[in-house]
Tab-separated table of C-alpha atoms in Angstrom:
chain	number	residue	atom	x	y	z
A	296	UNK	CA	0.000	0.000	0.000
A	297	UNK	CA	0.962	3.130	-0.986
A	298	UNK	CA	2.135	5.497	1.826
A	299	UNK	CA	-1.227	8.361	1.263
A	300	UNK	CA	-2.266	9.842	4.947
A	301	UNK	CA	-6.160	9.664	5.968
A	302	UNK	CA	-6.413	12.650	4.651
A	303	UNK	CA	-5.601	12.035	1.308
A	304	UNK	CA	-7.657	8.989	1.119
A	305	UNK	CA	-10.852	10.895	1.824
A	306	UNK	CA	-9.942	13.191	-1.066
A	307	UNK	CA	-9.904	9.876	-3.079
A	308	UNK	CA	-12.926	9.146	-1.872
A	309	UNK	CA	-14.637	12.634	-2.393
A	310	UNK	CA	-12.992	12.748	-6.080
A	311	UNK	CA	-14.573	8.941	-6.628
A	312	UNK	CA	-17.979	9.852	-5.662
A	313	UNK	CA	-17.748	13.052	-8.026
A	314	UNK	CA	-16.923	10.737	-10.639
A	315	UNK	CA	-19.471	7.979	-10.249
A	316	UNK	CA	-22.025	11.239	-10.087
A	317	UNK	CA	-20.078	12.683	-13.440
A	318	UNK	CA	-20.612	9.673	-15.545
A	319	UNK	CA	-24.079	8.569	-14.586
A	320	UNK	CA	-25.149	12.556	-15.579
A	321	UNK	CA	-23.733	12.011	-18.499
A	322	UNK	CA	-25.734	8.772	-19.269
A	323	UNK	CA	-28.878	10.732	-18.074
A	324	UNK	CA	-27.752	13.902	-20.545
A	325	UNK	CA	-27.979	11.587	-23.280
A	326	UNK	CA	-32.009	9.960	-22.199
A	327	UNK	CA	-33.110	13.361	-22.430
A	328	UNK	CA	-31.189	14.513	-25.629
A	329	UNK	CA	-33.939	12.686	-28.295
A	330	UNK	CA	-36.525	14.735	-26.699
A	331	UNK	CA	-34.369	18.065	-26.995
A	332	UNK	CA	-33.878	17.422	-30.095
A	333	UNK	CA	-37.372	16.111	-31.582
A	334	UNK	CA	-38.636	19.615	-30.415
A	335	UNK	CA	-36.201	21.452	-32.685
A	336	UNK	CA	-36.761	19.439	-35.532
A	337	UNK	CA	-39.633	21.230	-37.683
A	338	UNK	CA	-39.581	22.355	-41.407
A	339	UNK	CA	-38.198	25.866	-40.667
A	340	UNK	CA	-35.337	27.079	-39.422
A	341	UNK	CA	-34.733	26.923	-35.343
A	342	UNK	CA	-32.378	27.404	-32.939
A	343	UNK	CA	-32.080	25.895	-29.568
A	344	UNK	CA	-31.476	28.346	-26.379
A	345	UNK	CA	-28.473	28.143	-24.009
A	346	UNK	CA	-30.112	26.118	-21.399
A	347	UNK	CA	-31.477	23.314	-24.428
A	348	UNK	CA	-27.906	22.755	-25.488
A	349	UNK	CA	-26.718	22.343	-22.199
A	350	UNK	CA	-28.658	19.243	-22.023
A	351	UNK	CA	-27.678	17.495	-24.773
A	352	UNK	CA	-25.038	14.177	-24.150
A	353	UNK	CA	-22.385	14.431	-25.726
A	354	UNK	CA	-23.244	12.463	-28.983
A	355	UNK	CA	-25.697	14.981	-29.459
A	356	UNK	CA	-23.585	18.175	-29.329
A	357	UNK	CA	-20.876	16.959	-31.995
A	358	UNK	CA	-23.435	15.874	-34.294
A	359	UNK	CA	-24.722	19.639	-33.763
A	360	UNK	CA	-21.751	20.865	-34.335
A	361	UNK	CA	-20.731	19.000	-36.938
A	362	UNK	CA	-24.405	19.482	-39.137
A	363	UNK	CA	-24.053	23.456	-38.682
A	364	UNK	CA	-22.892	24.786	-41.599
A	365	UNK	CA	-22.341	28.917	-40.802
A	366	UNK	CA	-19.355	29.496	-38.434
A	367	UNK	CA	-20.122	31.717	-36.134
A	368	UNK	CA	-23.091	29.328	-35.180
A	369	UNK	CA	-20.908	26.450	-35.157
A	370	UNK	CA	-18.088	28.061	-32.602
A	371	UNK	CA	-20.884	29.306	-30.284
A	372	UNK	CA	-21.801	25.524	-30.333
A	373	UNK	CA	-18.331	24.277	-29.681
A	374	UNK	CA	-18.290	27.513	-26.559
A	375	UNK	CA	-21.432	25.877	-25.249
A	376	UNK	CA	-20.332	22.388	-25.107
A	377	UNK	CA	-17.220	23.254	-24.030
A	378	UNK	CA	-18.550	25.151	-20.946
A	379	UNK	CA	-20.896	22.506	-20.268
A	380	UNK	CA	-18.311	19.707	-19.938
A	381	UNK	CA	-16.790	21.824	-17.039
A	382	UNK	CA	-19.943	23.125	-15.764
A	383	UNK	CA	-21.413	19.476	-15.260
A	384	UNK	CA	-17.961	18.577	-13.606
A	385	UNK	CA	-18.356	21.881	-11.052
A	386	UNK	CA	-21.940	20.932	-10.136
A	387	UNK	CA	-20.981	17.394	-9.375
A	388	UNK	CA	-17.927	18.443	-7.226
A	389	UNK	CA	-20.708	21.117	-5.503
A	390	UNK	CA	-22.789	18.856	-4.913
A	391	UNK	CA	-21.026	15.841	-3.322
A	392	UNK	CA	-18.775	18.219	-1.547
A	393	UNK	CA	-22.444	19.501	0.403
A	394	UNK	CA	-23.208	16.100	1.080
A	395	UNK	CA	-19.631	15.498	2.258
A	396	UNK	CA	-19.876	18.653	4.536
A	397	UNK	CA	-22.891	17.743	6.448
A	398	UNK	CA	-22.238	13.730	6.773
A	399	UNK	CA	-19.123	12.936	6.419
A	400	UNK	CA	-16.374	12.454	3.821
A	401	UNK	CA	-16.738	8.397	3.429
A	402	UNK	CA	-21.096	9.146	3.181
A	403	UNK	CA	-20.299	11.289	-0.013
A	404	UNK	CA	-21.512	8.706	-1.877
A	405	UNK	CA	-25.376	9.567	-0.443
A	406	UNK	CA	-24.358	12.561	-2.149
A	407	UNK	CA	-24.047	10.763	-5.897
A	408	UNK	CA	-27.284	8.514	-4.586
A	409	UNK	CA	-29.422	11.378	-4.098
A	410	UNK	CA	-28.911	13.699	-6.784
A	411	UNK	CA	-28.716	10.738	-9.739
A	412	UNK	CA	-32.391	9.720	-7.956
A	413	UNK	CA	-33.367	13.566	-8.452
A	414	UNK	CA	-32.596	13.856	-11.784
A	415	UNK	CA	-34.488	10.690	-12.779
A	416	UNK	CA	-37.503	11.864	-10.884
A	417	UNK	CA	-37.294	15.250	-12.220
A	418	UNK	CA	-38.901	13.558	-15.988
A	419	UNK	CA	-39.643	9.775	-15.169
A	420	UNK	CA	-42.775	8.845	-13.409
A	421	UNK	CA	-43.580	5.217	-12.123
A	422	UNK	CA	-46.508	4.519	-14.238
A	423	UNK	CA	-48.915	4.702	-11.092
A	424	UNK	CA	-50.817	7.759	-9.661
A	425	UNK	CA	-48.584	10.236	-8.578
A	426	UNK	CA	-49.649	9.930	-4.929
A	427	UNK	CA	-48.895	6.459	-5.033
A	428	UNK	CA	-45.176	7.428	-6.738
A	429	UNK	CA	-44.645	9.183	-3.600
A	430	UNK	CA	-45.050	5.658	-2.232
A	431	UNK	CA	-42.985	4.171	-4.355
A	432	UNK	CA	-39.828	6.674	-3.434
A	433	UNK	CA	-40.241	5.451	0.477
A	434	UNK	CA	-39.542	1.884	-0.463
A	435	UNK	CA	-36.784	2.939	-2.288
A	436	UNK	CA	-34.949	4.792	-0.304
A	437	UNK	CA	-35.780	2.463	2.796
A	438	UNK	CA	-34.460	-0.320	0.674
A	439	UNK	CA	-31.532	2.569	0.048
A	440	UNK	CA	-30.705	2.694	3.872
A	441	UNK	CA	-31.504	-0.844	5.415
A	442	UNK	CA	-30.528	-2.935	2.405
A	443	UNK	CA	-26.804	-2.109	1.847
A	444	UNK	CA	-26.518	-2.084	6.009
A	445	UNK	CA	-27.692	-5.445	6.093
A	446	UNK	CA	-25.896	-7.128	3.916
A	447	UNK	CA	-22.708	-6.123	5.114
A	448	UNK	CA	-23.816	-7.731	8.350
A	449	UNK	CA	-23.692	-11.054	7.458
A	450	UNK	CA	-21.820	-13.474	5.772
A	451	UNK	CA	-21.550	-13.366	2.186
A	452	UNK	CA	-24.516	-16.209	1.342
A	453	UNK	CA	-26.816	-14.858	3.202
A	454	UNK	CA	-26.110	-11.722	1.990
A	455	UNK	CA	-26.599	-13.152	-1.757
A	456	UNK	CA	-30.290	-13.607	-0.421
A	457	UNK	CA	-30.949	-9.995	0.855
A	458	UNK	CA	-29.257	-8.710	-2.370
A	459	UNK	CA	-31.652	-10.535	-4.640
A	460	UNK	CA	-34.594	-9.184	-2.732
A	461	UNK	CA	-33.627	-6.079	-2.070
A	462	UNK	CA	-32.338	-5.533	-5.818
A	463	UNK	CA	-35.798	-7.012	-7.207
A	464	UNK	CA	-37.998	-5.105	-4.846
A	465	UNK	CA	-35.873	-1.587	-6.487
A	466	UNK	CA	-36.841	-2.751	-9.689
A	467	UNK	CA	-40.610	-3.632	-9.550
A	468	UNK	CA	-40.665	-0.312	-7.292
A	469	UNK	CA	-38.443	1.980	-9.876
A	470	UNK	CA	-38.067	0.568	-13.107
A	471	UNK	CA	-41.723	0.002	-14.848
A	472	UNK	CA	-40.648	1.624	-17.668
A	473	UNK	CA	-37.325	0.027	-19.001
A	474	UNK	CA	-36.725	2.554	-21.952
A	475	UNK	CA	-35.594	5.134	-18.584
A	476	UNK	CA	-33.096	2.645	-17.539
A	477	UNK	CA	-33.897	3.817	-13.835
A	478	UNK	CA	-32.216	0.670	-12.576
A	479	UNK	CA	-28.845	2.591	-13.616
A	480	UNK	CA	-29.495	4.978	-11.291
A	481	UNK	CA	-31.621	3.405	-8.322
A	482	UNK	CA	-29.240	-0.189	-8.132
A	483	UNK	CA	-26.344	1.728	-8.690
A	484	UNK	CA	-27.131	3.983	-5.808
A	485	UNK	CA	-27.569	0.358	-4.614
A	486	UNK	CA	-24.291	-1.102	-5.241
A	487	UNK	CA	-22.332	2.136	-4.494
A	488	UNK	CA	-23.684	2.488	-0.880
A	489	UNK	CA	-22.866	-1.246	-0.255
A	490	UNK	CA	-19.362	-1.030	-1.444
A	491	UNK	CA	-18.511	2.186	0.806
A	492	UNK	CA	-20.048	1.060	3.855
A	493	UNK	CA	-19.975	2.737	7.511
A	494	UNK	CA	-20.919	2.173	11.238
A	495	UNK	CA	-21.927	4.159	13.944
A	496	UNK	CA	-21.957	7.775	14.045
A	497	UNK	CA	-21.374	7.890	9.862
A	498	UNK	CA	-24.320	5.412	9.167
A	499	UNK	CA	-26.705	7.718	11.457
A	500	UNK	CA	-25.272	10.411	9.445
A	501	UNK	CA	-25.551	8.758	6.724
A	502	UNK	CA	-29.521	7.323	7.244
A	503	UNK	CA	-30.081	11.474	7.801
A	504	UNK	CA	-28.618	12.271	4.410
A	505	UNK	CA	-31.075	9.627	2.753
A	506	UNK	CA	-33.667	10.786	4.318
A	507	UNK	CA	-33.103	14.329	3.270
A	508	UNK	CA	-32.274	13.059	-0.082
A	509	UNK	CA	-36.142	11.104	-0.354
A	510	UNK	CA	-38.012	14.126	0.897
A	511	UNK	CA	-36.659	16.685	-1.782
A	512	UNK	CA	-36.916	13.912	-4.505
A	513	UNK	CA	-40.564	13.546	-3.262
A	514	UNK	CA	-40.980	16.870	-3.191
A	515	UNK	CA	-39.528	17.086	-7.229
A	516	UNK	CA	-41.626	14.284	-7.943
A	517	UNK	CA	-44.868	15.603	-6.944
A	518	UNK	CA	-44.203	19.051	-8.348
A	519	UNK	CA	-43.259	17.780	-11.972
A	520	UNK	CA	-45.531	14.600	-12.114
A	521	UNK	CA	-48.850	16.097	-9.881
A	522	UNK	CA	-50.825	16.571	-13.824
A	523	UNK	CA	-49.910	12.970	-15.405
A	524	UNK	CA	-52.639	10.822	-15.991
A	525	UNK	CA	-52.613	7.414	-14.210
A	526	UNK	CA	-54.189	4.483	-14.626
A	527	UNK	CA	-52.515	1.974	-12.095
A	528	UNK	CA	-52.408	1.958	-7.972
A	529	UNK	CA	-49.329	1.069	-6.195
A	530	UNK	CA	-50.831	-2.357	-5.562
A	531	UNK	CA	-51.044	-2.961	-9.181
A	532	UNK	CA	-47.058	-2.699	-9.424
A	533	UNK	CA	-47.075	-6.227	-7.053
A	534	UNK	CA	-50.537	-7.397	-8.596
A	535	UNK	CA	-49.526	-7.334	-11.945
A	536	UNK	CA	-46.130	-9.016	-11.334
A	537	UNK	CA	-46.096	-11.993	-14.241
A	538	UNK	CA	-42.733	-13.991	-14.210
A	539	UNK	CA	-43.383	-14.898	-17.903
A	540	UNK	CA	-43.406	-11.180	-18.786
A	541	UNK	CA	-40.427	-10.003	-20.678
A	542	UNK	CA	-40.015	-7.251	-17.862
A	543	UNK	CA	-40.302	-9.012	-15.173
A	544	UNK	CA	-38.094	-12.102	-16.391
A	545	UNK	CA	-35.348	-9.063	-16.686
A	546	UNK	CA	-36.367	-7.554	-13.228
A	547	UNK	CA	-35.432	-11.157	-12.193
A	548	UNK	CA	-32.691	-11.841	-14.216
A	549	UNK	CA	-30.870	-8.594	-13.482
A	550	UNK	CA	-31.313	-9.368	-9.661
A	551	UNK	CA	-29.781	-13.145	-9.818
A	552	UNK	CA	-26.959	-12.017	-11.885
A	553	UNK	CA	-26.005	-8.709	-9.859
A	554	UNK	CA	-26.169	-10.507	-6.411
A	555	UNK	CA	-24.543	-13.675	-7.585
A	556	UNK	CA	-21.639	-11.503	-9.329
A	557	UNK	CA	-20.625	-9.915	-5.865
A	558	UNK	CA	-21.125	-13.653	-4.350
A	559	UNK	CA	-18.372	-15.220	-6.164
A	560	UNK	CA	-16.390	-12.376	-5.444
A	561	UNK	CA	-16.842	-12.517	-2.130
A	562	UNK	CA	-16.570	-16.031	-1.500
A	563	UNK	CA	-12.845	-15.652	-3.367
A	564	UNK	CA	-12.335	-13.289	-0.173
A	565	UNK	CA	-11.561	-10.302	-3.217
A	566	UNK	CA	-12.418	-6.640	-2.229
A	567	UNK	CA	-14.290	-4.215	-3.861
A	568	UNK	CA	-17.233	-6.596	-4.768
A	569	UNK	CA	-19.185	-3.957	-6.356
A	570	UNK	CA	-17.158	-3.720	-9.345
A	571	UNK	CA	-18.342	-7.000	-10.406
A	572	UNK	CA	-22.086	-6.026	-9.462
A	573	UNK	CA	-21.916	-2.973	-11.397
A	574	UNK	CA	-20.350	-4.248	-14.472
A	575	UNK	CA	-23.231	-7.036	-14.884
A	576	UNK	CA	-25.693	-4.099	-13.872
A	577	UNK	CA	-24.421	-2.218	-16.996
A	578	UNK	CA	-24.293	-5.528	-19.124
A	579	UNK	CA	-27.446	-6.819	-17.911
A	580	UNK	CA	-30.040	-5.014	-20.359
A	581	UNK	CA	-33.847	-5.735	-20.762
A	582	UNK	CA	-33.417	-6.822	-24.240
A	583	UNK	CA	-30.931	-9.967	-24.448
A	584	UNK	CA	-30.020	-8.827	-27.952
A	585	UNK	CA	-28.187	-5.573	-26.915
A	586	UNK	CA	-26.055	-7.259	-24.193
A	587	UNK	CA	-23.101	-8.604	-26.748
A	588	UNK	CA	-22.088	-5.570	-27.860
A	589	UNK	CA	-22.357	-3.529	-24.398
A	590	UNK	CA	-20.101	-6.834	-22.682
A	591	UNK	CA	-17.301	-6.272	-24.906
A	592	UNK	CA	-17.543	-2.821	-24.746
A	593	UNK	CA	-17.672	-3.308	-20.727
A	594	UNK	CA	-14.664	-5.715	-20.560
A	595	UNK	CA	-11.961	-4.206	-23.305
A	596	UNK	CA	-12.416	-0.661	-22.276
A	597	UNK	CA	-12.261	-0.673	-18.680
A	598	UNK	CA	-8.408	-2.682	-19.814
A	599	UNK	CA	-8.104	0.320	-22.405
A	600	UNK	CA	-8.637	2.956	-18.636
A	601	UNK	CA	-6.465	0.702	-16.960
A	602	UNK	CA	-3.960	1.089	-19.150
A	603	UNK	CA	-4.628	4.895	-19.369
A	604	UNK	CA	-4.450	5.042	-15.796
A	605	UNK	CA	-1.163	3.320	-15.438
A	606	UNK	CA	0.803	5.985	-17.776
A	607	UNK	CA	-0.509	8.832	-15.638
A	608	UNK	CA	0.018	6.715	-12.267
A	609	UNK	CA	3.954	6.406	-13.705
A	610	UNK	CA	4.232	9.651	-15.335
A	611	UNK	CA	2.602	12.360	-12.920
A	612	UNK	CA	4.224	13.140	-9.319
A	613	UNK	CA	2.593	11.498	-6.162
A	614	UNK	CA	0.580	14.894	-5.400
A	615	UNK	CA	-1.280	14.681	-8.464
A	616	UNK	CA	-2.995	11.110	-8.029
A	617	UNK	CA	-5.920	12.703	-6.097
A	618	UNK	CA	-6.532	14.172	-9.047
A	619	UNK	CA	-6.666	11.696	-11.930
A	620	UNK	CA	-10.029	10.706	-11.657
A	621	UNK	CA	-11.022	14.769	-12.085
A	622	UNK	CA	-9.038	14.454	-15.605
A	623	UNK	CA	-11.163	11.117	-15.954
A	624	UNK	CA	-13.737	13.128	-15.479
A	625	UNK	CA	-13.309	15.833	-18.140
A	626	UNK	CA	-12.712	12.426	-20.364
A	627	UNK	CA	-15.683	11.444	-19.398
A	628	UNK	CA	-17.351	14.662	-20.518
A	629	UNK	CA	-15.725	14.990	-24.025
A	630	UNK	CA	-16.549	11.031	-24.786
A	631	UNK	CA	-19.299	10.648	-27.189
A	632	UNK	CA	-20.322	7.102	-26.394
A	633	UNK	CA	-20.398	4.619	-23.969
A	634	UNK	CA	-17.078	2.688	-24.531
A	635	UNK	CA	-14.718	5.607	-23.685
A	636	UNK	CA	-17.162	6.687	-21.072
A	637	UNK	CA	-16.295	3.266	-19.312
A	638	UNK	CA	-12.761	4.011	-20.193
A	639	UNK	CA	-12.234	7.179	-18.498
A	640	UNK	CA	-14.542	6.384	-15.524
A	641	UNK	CA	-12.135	4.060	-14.453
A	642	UNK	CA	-9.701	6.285	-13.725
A	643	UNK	CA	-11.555	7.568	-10.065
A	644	UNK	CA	-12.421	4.136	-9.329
A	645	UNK	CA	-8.309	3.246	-9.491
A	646	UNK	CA	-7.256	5.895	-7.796
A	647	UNK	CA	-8.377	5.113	-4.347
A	648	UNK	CA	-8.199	2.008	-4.707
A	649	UNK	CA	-4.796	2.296	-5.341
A	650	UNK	CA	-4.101	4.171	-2.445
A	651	UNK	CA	-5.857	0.946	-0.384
A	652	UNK	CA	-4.107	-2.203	-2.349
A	653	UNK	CA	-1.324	-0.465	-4.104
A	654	UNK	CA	-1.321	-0.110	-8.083
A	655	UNK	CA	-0.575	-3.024	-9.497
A	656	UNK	CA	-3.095	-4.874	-7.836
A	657	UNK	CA	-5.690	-2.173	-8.003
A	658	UNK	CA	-5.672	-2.166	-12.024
A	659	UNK	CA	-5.739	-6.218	-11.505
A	660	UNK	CA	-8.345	-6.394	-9.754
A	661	UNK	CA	-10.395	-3.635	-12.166
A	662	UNK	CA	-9.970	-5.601	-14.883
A	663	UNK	CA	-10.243	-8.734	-13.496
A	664	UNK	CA	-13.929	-8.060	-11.590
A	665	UNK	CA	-15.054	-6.048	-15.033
A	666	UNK	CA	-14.014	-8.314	-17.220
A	667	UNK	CA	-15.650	-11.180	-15.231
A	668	UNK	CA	-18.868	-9.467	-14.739
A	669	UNK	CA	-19.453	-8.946	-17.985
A	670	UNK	CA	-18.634	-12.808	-19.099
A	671	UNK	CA	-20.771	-13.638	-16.229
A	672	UNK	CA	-23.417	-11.903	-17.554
A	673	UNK	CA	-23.815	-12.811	-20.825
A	674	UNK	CA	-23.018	-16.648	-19.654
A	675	UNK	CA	-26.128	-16.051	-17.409
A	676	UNK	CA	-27.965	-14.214	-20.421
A	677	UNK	CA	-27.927	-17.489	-22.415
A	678	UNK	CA	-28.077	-20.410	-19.328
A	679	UNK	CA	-31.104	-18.648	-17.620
A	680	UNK	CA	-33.929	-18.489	-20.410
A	681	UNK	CA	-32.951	-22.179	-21.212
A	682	UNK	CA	-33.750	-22.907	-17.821
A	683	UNK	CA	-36.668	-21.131	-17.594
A	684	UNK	CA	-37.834	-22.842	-20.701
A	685	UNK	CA	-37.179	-26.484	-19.331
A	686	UNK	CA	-38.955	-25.411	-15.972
A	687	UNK	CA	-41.926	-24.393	-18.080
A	688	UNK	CA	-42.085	-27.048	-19.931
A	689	UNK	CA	-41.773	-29.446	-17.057
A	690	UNK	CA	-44.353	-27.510	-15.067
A	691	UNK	CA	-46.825	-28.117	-18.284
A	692	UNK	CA	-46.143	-31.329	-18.354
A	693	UNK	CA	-47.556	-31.721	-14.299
A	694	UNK	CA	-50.674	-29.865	-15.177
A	695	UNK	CA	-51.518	-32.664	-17.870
């Protein structure tokens, strides 16, 4: 282990947080650029304001730029983006560093938890009444506190168990509509408070922050959702639970695969757990078709970041490894797609834990648990419909 004081690995901490925040933004940027977009996109000639552009992902900003023809439009769409890659990356540091200030420097993850959960909440509803949504938000955030708690209580089997239910019940709760990918954001938040757990005085802090967190995203919720039309009760989200429904086969799927990820990992006595989790999270996608693609993505650029990582680990001075995963960052802002994305967001992830293991085993251990996850995954992708095919078929053949 490298010789960082206390000090220094809080920083790491803080800067890690910031980054997990930075990149699921990002993600969330690009969700709400088709909309953006679709509203500009008439017969005559429009321009988007200041605030539109600032929403667009990244993908959607170069292809802006790169379709505008006069100049002085086009540079005033480079300024834009430009100042928006470092205005994202200020938020996010203003943000966790609140959260930090008022619980804690290792609870500045609740700071990454709460905000991603605003920003869904802000445009995606539950498909229930909005009362009900309000609901909805409880369970998750209780889940949010007692879930992660738990399971760091125990041994890691039993923990498996409270991971699969705790993961499922944050999906039938959160994720009704799949096209919002609110599982990114709700089992990350998940996953994240798991692998940066506390005791004592920091989990009471820690529990406050949550809570703080649930009332302002209820508060969102009900402001910006209080007019949608409803057809469903929060009942109906457990009533109309089918396990032969395509969403609920990848509610359950997702669940098996996360916990069972971080099992293996934890029965090899390997740290960090939650790299494995999260990899399969990204992998795991509602439509079985998409997974190949995002698993090779998953496992050859998070070796592409560790590999970026190492060159700056060997090439900058001691001081400045705090401060990799803020250039990560601004990588993570200028990338266009989801492959370099993963690439750069390694680098906040490696640099505390290369404070805590030393480098060489940090990057091994990033590439090994990513790499694995997303194998994993798509090993489970084609092993558990098969499965759930013979059990059907079975079960049929009892019922004649």
């Amino acid at each position: 282990m490298n010789n960082f004081d206390l000090s220094e690995n809080f920083n790491k901490v803080f800067i890690d947080s910031v980054m997990d925040l930075y990149f699921a933004t990002v993600q969330r940027l690009a969700l709400n650029s088709y909309d953006i977009l679709k509203k500009n996109n008439s017969g005559r000639k429009r321009y988007m304001t200041f605030y539109q552009e600032l929403q667009l992902s990244s993908v959607a900003s170069k292809q802006l730029i790169k379709a505008t023809e006069d100049k002085k439009e086009r540079y005033r769409h480079i300024l834009i983006y430009n100042f928006k890659v470092y205005l994202v990356m200020a938020f996010c540091v203003a943000v966790v560093s609140l959260y930090s200030h008022f619980t804690g420097n290792n609870n500045s993850v609740v700071g990454v938890t709460v905000l991603l959960a605003v920003l869904v909440l802000r445009q995606a509803d539950f498909g229930i009444r909005t009362t009900h949504g309000l609901a909805s938000i409880v369970g998750i955030f209780g889940i949010l506190i007692a879930g992660p708690k738990l399971s760091n209580m125990v041994s890691p089997v039993p923990a498996f168990f409270i991971n699969v239910v705790c993961i499922l019940l944050l999906m039938i709760l959160g994720c009704h509509n799949v096209i919002m990918y609110n599982h990114s954001t709700f089992v990350l938040g998940y996953l994240l408070l798991q692998g940066y757990d506390v005791t004592g005085q920091e989990y009471l802090y820690r529990v406050a922050g949550l809570l703080v967190g649930m009332v302002l995203c209820m508060a969102i919720f009900y402001k910006n959702q209080k007019n949608r039309p409803y057809r469903r009760s929060f009942l109906d989200l457990f009533r109309e639970f089918d396990i032969n429904s395509a969403r609920n086969r990848w509610y359950i799927r997702l669940s098996l695969v996360v916990s069972s990820a971080m099992l293996f990992m934890s029965l090899l006595g390997l740290p960090r757990a939650m790299w494995a989790g999260i990899a399969s999270m990204s992998v795991c996608l509602p439509f079985p078709d998409d997974c190949g693609e995002r698993a090779g993505k998953r496992a050859a650029f998070n070796i592409v970041g560790c590999l970026l990582f190492v060159i700056l680990y060997l090439v900058l001075p001691e001081s400045m490894y705090p401060y990799i995963g803020m250039i990560g960052g601004i990588g993570v802002g200028y990338s266009a797609g989801y492959a370099w994305q993963t690439a750069f967001n390694t680098f906040g992830a490696l640099s505390i834990a290369s404070g805590l293991f030393g480098m060489p085993y940090a990057v091994a251990l990033r590439i090994g648990a990513n790499v694995f996850g997303a194998a994993y995954t798509m090993a489970c992708n084609r092993i558990l419909p098969r499965l759930a095919a013979v059990f059907e078929q079975r079960r049929e053949q009892v019922s004649e």
